[in-house]
mmCIF file of C-alpha atoms in Angstrom:
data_model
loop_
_atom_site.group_PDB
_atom_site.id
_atom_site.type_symbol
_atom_site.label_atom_id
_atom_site.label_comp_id
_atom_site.label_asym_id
_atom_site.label_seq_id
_atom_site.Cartn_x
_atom_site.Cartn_y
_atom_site.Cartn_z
ATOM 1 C CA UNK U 226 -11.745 -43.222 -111.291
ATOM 2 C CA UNK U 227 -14.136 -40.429 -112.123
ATOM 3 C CA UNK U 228 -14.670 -37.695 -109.392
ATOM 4 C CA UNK U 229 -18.722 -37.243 -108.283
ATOM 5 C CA UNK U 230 -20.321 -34.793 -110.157
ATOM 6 C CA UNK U 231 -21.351 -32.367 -107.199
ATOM 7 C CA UNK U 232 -24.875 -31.105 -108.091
ATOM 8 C CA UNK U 233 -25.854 -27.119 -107.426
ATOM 9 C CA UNK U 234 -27.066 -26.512 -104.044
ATOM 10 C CA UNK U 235 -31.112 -25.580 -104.421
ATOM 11 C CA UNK U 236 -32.080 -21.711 -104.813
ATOM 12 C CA UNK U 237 -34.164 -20.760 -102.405
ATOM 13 C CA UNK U 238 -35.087 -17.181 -104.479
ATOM 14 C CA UNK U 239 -35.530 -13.929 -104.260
ATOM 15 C CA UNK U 240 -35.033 -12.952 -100.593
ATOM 16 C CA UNK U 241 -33.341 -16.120 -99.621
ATOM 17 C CA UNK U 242 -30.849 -13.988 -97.375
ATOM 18 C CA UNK U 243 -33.906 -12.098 -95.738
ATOM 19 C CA UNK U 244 -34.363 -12.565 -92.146
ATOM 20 C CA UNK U 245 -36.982 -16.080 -91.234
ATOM 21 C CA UNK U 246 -40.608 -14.446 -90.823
ATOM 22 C CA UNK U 247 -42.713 -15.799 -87.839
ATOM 23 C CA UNK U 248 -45.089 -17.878 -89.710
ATOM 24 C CA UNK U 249 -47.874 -17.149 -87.803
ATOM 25 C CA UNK U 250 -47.490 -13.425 -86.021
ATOM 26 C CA UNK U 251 -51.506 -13.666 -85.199
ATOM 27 C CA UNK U 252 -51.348 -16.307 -82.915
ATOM 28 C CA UNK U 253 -48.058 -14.582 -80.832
ATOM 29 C CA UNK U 254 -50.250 -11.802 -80.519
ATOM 30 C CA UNK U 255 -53.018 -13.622 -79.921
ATOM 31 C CA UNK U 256 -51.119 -15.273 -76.987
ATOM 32 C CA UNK U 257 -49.755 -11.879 -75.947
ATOM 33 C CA UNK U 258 -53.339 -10.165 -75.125
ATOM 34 C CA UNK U 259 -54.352 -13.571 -73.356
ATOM 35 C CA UNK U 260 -51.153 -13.330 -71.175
ATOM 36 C CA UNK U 261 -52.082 -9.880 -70.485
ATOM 37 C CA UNK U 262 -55.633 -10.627 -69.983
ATOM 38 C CA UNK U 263 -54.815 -13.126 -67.031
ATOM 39 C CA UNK U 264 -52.867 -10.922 -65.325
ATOM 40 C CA UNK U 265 -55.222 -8.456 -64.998
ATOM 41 C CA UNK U 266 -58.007 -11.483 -64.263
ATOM 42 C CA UNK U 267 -55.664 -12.465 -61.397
ATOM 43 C CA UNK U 268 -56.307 -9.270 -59.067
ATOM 44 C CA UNK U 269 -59.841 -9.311 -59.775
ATOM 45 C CA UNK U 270 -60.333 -13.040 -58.630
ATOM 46 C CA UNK U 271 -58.274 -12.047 -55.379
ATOM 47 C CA UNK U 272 -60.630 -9.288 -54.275
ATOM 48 C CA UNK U 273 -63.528 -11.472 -55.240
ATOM 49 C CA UNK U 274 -61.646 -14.143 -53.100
ATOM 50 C CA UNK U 275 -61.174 -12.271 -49.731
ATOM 51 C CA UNK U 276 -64.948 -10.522 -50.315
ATOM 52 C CA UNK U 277 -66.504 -13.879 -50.046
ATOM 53 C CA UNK U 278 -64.164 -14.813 -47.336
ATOM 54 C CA UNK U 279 -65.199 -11.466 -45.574
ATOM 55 C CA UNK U 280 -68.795 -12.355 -45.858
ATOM 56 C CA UNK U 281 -68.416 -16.101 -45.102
ATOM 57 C CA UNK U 282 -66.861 -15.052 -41.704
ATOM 58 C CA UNK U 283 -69.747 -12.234 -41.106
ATOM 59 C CA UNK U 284 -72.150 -15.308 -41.616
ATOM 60 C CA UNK U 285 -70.615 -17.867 -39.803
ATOM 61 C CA UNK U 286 -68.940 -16.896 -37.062
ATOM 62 C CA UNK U 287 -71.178 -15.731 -33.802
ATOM 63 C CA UNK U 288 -72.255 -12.169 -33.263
ATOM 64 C CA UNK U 289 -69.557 -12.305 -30.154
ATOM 65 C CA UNK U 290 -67.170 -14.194 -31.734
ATOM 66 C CA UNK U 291 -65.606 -17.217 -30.606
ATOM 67 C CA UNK U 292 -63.636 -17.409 -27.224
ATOM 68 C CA UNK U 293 -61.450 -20.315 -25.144
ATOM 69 C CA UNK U 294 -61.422 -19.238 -22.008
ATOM 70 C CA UNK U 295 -60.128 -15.548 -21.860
ATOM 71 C CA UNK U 296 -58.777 -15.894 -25.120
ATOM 72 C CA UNK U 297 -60.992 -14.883 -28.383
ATOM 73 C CA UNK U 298 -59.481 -16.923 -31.397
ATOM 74 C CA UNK U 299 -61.812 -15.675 -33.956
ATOM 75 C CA UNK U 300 -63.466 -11.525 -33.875
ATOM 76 C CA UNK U 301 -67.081 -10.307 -33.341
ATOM 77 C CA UNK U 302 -68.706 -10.433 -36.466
ATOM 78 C CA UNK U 303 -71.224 -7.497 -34.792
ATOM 79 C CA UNK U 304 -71.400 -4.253 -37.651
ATOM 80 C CA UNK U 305 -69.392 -2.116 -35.416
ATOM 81 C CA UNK U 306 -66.436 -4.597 -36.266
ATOM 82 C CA UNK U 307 -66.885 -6.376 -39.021
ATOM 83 C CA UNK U 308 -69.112 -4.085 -41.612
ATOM 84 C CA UNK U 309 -71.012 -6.116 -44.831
ATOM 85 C CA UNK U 310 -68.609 -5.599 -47.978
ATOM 86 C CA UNK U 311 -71.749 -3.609 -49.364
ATOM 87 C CA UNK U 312 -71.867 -1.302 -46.537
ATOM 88 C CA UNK U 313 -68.421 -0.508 -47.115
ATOM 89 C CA UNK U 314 -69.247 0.350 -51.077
ATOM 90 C CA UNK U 315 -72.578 1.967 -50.368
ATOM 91 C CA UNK U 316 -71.471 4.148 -47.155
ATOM 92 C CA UNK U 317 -69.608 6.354 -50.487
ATOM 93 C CA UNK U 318 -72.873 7.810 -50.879
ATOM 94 C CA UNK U 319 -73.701 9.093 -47.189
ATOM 95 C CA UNK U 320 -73.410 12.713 -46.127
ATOM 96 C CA UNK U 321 -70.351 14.094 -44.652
ATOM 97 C CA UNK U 322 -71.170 17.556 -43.853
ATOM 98 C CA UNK U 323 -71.217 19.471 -47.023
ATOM 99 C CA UNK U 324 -70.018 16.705 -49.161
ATOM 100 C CA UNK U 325 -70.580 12.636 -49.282
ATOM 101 C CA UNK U 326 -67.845 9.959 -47.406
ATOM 102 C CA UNK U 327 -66.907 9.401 -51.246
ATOM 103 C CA UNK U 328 -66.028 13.036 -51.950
ATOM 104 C CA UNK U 329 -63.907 13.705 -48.504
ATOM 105 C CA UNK U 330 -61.870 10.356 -49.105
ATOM 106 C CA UNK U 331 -60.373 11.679 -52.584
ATOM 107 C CA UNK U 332 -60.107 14.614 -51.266
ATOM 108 C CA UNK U 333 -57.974 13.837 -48.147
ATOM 109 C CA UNK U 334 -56.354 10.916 -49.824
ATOM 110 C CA UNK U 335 -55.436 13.548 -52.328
ATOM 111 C CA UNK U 336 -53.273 15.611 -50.177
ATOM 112 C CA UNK U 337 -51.552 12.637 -48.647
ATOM 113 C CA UNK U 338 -50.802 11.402 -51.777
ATOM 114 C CA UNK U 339 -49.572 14.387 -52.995
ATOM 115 C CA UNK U 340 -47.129 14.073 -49.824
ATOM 116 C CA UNK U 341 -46.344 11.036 -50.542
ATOM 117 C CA UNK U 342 -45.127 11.781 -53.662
ATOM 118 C CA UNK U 343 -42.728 14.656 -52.344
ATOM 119 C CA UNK U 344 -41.712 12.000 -50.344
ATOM 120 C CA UNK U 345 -40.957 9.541 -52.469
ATOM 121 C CA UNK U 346 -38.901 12.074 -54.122
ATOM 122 C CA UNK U 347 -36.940 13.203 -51.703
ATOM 123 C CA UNK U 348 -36.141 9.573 -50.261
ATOM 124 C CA UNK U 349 -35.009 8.656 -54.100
ATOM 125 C CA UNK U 350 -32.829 11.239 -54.197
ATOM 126 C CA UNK U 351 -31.274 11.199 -50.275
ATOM 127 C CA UNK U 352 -30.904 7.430 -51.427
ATOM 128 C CA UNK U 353 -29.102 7.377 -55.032
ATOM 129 C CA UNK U 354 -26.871 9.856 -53.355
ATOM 130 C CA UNK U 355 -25.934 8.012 -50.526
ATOM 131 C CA UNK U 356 -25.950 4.615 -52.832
ATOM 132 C CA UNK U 357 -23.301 6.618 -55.396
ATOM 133 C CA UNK U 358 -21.411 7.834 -52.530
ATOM 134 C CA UNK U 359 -20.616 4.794 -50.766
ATOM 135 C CA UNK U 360 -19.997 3.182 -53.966
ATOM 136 C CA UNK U 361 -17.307 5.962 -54.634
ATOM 137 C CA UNK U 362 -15.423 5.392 -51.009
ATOM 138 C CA UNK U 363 -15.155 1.901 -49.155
ATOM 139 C CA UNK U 364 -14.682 3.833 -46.321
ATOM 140 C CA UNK U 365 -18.142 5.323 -46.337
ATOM 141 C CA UNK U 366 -19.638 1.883 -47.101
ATOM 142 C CA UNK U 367 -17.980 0.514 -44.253
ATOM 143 C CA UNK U 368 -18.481 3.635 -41.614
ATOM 144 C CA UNK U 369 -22.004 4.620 -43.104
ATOM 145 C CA UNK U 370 -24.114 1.741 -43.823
ATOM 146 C CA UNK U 371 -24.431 0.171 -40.794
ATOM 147 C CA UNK U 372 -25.993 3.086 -39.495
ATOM 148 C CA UNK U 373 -28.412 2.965 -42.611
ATOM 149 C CA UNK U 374 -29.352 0.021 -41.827
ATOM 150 C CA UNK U 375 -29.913 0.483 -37.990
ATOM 151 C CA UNK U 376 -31.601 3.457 -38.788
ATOM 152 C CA UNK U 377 -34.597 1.774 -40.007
ATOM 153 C CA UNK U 378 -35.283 -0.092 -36.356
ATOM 154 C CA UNK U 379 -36.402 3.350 -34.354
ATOM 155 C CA UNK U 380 -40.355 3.088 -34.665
ATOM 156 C CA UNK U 381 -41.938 6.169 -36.991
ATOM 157 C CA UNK U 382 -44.637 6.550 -34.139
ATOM 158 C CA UNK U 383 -41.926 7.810 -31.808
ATOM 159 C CA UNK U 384 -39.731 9.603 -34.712
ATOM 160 C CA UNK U 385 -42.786 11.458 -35.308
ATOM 161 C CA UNK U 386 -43.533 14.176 -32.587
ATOM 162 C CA UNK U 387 -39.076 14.718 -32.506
ATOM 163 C CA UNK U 388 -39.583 15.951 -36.212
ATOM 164 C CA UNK U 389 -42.702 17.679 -35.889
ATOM 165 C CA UNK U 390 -40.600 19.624 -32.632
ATOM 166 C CA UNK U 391 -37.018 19.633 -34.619
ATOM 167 C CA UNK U 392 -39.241 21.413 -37.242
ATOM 168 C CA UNK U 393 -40.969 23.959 -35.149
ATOM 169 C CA UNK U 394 -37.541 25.775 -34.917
ATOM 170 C CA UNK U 395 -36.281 25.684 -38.702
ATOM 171 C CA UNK U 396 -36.958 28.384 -41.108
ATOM 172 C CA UNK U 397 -36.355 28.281 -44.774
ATOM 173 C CA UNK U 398 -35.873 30.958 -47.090
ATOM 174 C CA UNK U 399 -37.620 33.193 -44.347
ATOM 175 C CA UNK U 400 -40.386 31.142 -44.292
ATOM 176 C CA UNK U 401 -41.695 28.694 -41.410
ATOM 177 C CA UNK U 402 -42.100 25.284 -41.139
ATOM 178 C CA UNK U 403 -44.936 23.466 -42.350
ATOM 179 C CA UNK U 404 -46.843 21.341 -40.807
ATOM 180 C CA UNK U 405 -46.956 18.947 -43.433
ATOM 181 C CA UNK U 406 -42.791 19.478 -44.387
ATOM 182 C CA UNK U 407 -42.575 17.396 -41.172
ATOM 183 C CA UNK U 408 -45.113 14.797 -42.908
ATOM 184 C CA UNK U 409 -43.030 14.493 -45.951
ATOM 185 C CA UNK U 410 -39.216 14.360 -43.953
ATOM 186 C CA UNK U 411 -40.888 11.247 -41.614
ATOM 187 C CA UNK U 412 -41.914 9.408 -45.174
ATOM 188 C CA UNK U 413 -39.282 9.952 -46.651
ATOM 189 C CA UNK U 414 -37.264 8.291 -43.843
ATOM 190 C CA UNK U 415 -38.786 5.095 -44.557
ATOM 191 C CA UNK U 416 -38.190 5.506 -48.534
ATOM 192 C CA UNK U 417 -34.807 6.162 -48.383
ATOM 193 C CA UNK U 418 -33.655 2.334 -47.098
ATOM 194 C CA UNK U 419 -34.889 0.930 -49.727
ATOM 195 C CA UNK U 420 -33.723 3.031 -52.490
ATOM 196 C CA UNK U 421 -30.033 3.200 -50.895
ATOM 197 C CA UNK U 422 -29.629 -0.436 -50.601
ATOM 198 C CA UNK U 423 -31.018 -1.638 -53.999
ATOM 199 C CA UNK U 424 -28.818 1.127 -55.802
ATOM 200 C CA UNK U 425 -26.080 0.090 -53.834
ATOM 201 C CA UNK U 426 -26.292 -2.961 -55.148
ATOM 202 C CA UNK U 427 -26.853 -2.175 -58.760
ATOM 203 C CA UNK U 428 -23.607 -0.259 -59.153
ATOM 204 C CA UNK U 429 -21.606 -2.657 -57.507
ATOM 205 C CA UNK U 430 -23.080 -5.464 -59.946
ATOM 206 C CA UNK U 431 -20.811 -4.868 -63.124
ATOM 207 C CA UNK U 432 -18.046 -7.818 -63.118
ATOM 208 C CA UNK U 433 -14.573 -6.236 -63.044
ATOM 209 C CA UNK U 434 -14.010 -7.053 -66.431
ATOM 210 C CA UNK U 435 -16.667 -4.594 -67.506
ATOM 211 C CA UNK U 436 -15.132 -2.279 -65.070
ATOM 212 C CA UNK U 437 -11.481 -2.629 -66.352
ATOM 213 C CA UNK U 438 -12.974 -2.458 -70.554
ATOM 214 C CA UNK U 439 -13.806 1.146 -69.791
ATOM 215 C CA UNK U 440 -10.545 1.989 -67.720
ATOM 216 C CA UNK U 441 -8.829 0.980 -70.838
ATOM 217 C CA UNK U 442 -10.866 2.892 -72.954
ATOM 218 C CA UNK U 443 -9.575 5.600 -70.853
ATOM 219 C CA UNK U 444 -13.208 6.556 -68.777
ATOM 220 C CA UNK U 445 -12.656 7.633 -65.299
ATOM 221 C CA UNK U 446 -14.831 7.002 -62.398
ATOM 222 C CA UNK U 447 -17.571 9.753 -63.931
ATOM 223 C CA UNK U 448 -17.668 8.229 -67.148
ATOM 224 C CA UNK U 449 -17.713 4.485 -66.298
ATOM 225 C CA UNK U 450 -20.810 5.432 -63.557
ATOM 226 C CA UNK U 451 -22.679 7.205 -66.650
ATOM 227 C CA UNK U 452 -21.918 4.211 -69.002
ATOM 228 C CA UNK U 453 -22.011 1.161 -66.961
ATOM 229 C CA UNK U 454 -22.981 1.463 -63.055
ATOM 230 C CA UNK U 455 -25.882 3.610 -63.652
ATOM 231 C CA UNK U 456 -27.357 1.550 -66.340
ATOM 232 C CA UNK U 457 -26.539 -1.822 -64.338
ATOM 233 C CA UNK U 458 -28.445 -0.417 -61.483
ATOM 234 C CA UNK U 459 -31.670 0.267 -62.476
ATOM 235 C CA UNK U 460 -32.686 -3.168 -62.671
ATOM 236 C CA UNK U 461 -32.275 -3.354 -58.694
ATOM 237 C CA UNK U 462 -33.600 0.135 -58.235
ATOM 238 C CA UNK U 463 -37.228 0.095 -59.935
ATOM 239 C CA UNK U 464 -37.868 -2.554 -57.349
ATOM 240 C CA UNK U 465 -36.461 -0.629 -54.396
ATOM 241 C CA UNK U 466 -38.797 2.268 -55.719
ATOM 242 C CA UNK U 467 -41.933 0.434 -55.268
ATOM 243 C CA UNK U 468 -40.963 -0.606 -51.617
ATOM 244 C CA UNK U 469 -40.286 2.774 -51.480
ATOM 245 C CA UNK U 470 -43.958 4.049 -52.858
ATOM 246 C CA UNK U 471 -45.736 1.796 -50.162
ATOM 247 C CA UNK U 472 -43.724 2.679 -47.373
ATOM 248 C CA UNK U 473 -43.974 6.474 -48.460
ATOM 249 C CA UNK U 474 -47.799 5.808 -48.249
ATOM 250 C CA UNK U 475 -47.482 4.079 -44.970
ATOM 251 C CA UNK U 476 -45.327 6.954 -43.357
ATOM 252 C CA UNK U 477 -47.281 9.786 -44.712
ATOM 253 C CA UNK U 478 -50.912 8.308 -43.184
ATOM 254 C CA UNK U 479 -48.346 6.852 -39.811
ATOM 255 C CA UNK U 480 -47.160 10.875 -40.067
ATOM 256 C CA UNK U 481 -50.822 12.431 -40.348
ATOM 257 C CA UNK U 482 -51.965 10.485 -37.371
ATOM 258 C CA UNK U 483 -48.686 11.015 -34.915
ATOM 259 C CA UNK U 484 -47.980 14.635 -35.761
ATOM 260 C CA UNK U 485 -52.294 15.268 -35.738
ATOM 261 C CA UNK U 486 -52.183 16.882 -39.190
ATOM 262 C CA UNK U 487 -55.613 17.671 -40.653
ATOM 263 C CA UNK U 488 -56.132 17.589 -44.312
ATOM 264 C CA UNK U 489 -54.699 14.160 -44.873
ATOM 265 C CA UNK U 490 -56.624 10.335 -45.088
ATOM 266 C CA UNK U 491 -54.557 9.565 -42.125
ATOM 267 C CA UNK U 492 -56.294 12.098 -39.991
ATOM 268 C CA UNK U 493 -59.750 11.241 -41.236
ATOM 269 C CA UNK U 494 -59.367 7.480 -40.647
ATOM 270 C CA UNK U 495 -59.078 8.945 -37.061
ATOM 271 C CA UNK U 496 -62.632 11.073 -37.591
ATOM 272 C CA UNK U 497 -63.724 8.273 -39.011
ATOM 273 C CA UNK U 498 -62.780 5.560 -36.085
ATOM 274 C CA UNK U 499 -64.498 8.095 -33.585
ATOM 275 C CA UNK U 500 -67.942 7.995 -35.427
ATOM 276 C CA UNK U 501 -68.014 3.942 -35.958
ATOM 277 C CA UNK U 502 -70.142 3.514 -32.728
ATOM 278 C CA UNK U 503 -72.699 1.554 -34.413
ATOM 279 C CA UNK U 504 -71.414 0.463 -37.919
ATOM 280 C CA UNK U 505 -67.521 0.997 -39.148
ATOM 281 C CA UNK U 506 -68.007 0.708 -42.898
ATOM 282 C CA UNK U 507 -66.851 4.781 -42.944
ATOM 283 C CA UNK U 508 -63.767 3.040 -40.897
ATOM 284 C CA UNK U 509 -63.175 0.235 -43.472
ATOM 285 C CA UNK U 510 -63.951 2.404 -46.651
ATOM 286 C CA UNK U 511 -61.235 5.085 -45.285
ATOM 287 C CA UNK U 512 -58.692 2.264 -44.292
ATOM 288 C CA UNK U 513 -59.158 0.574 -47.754
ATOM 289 C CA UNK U 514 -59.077 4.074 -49.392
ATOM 290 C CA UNK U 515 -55.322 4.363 -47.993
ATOM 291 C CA UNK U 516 -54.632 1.143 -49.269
ATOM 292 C CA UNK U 517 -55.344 1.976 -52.679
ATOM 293 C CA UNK U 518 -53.247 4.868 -52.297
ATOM 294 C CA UNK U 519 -50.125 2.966 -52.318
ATOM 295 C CA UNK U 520 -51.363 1.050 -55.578
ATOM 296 C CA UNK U 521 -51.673 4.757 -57.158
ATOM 297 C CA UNK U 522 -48.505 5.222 -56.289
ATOM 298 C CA UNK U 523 -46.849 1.845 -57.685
ATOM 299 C CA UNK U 524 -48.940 2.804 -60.645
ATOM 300 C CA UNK U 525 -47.102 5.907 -61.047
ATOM 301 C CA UNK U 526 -43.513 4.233 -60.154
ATOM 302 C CA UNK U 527 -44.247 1.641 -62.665
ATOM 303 C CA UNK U 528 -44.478 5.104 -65.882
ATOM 304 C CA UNK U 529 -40.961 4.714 -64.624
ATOM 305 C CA UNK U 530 -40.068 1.313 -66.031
ATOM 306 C CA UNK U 531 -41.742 1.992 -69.086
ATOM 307 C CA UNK U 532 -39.207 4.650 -69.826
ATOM 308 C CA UNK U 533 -36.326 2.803 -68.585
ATOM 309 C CA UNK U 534 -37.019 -0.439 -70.315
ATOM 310 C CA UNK U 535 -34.297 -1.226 -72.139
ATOM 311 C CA UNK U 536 -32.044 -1.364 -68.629
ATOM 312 C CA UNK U 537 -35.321 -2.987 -66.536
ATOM 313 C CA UNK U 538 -33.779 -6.881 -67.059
ATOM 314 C CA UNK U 539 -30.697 -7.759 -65.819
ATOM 315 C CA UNK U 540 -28.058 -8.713 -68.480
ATOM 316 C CA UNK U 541 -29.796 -6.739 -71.450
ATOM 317 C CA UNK U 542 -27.294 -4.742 -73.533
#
C-alpha cells in the first residue's frame, strides 16, 4: 500500500513571517478620539446637570424656604442665599477696588495655590519617607503607623492657631517665620496620610518570589527597592497624590482662614462672606473659585502619570 502523497503547505509570500497588521487602524483611532471625546462630554453634562438643578430649586422652592415645624428641610431660595448661576458668572466683571472680583480671585487663588503646591511637596516627600522607612523595619510599621493613622482625627481648625504659635518661635537660617510657612506645614499635614499609606502599600505589593529573584541575583535591600518596590508602588501612589492635591487645597484655604492670613482665596472668601448682605454671588464665585483650585492641582498631579506611564497599571512589566 502506497503512502499519501503529502501536498506543499500554501505560500503565503513575501512577508509571510511579518507581524498581522490591524486591518483597519482608522476605525481604532476613530474609536480612540470618540472614547476621549465622551470623557471630556461627561464633566460638561454634570455642570450643566447641577446648573439646572441650581436654578430649578431657585424657581421652585419659596423665597423662605420650606419649614416643618422648627425644622427647615429645604433653604431660602432669597439672593442673599441662593445667587442665579448667572450672577455668579457675571459678578467676574464688578469692581473690587482697583481691580474686578475676576482679577482678585486669580490673584488670591494664585498664592494659595502656589502654597498648595509647596505643600503637596513637602507632604510627598514626609510621606515616601515614612512609607520606605516602615517598609525597611517591621518595628516602625508596627510602633509608627498607628500613630499615622490617629494623627489624621485632630481637626485642622484647632491644629491651626498651635502651628501658627509653634511657628512664631522658630527661626531658620536667621530668618523668621512666615506667616504663610505655617500655611504650608498645616497642608501638608493632611497630604502626608495619603501619600504614606498608598506607598506603603505599593512596596509591600511585590510577591516574595519577585523579592527572592533579586536576592539571588545578589541585590540587597537598595537595589531590590530601586528595581522592584519602587516601580511596584507607583501604581498605588499616583492615586494617593491626587487625594493628596485636594486635601492640600482644602488645608491651605482651612489654613488661610484659621491662622487669618491675607493674600490667599481662603481669606477673601471671608471678605467676600462679609459683603453678601444683599446678594452672595461674590460668595459663591470665590467658593467655586477654590474648588477649581484643587482640579488645577489634579491637573498638574496627573503631568505626573504621563511620565510614569509605563509603571501607572498594576502588573505591567
Amino acid at each position: 500500500m502506497s503512502k499519501p502523497v503529502l501536498s506543499p503547505a500554501p505560500t503565503l509570500g513575501p512577508g509571510a513571517d511579518s507581524p498581522v497588521r490591524e486591518p483597519f487602524p482608522w476605525l481604532r483611532r476613530s474609536v480612540d478620539a470618540t472614547t476621549r471625546l465622551r470623557g471630556l462630554l461627561y464633566p460638561v453634562a454634570a455642570l450643566l446637570l447641577l446648573i439646572t438643578a441650581w436654578e430649578a430649586v431657585k424657581l421652585l422652592v419659596p423665597a423662605n424656604g420650606v419649614s416643618i415645624g422648627d425644622q427647615r428641610i429645604l433653604p431660602r431660595t432669597t439672593d442673599a442665599a441662593l445667587p442665579h448661576a448667572w450672577s455668579v458668572l457675571t459678578v467676574l466683571g464688578e469692581a473690587d477696588g482697583k481691580s474686578t472680583v475676576g482679577a482678585t480671585l486669580v490673584r488670591t487663588g494664585g498664592f494659595t495655590l502656589g502654597l498648595a503646591l509647596l505643600a503637596l511637596t513637602l507632604g510627598t516627600i514626609v510621606g515616601v519617607a515614612l512609607a520606605v522607612l516602615m517598609q525597611r523595619f517591621g518595628w516602625v510599621e508596627r510602633g509608627l503607623l498607628p500613630y499615622v493613622i490617629v494623627s489624621q482625627t485632630i481637626p485642622l481648625i484647632a491644629l491651626a492657631p498651635l502651628v501658627a504659635g509653634w511657628g512664631g518661635k522658630v527661626t531658620i537660617a536667621g530668618q523668621p517665620w512666615r506667616p504663610w510657612m505655617s500655611i504650608v506645614v498645616i497642608a501638608a499635614y493632611l497630604v502626608f496620610f495619603p501619600v504614606a499609606i498608598g506607598m506603603l502599600r505599593g512596596l509591600q505589593s511585590p510577591s516574595k518570589a519577585a523579592v527572592e529573584l533579586l536576592h539571588s541575583c545578589a541585590a540587597g535591600w537598595w537595589g531590590t527597592l530601586l528595581h522592584l518596590r519602587l516601580p511596584a508602588a507607583v501604581p498605588h501612589l499616583l492615586p494617593a497624590l491626587r487625594l493628596g492635591a485636594a486635601a492640600a487645597v482644602i488645608g491651605a484655604v482651612v489654613a488661610e482662614i484659621s491662622t487669618g492670613t491675607a493674600g490667599g482665596i481662603g481669606r477673601q472668601i471671608i471678605v467676600f462672606s462679609q459683603q453678601s448682605t444683599g446678594n452672595a454671588a461674590r460668595l459663591y464665585a470665590a467658593v467655586i473659585a477654590a474648588a477649581l483650585l484643587g482640579v488645577v492641582l489634579t491637573a498638574l498631579v496627573s503631568l505626573a502619570e504621563i511620565v510614569l506611564r509605563r509603571y501607572s497599571r498594576p502588573g505591567r512589566s
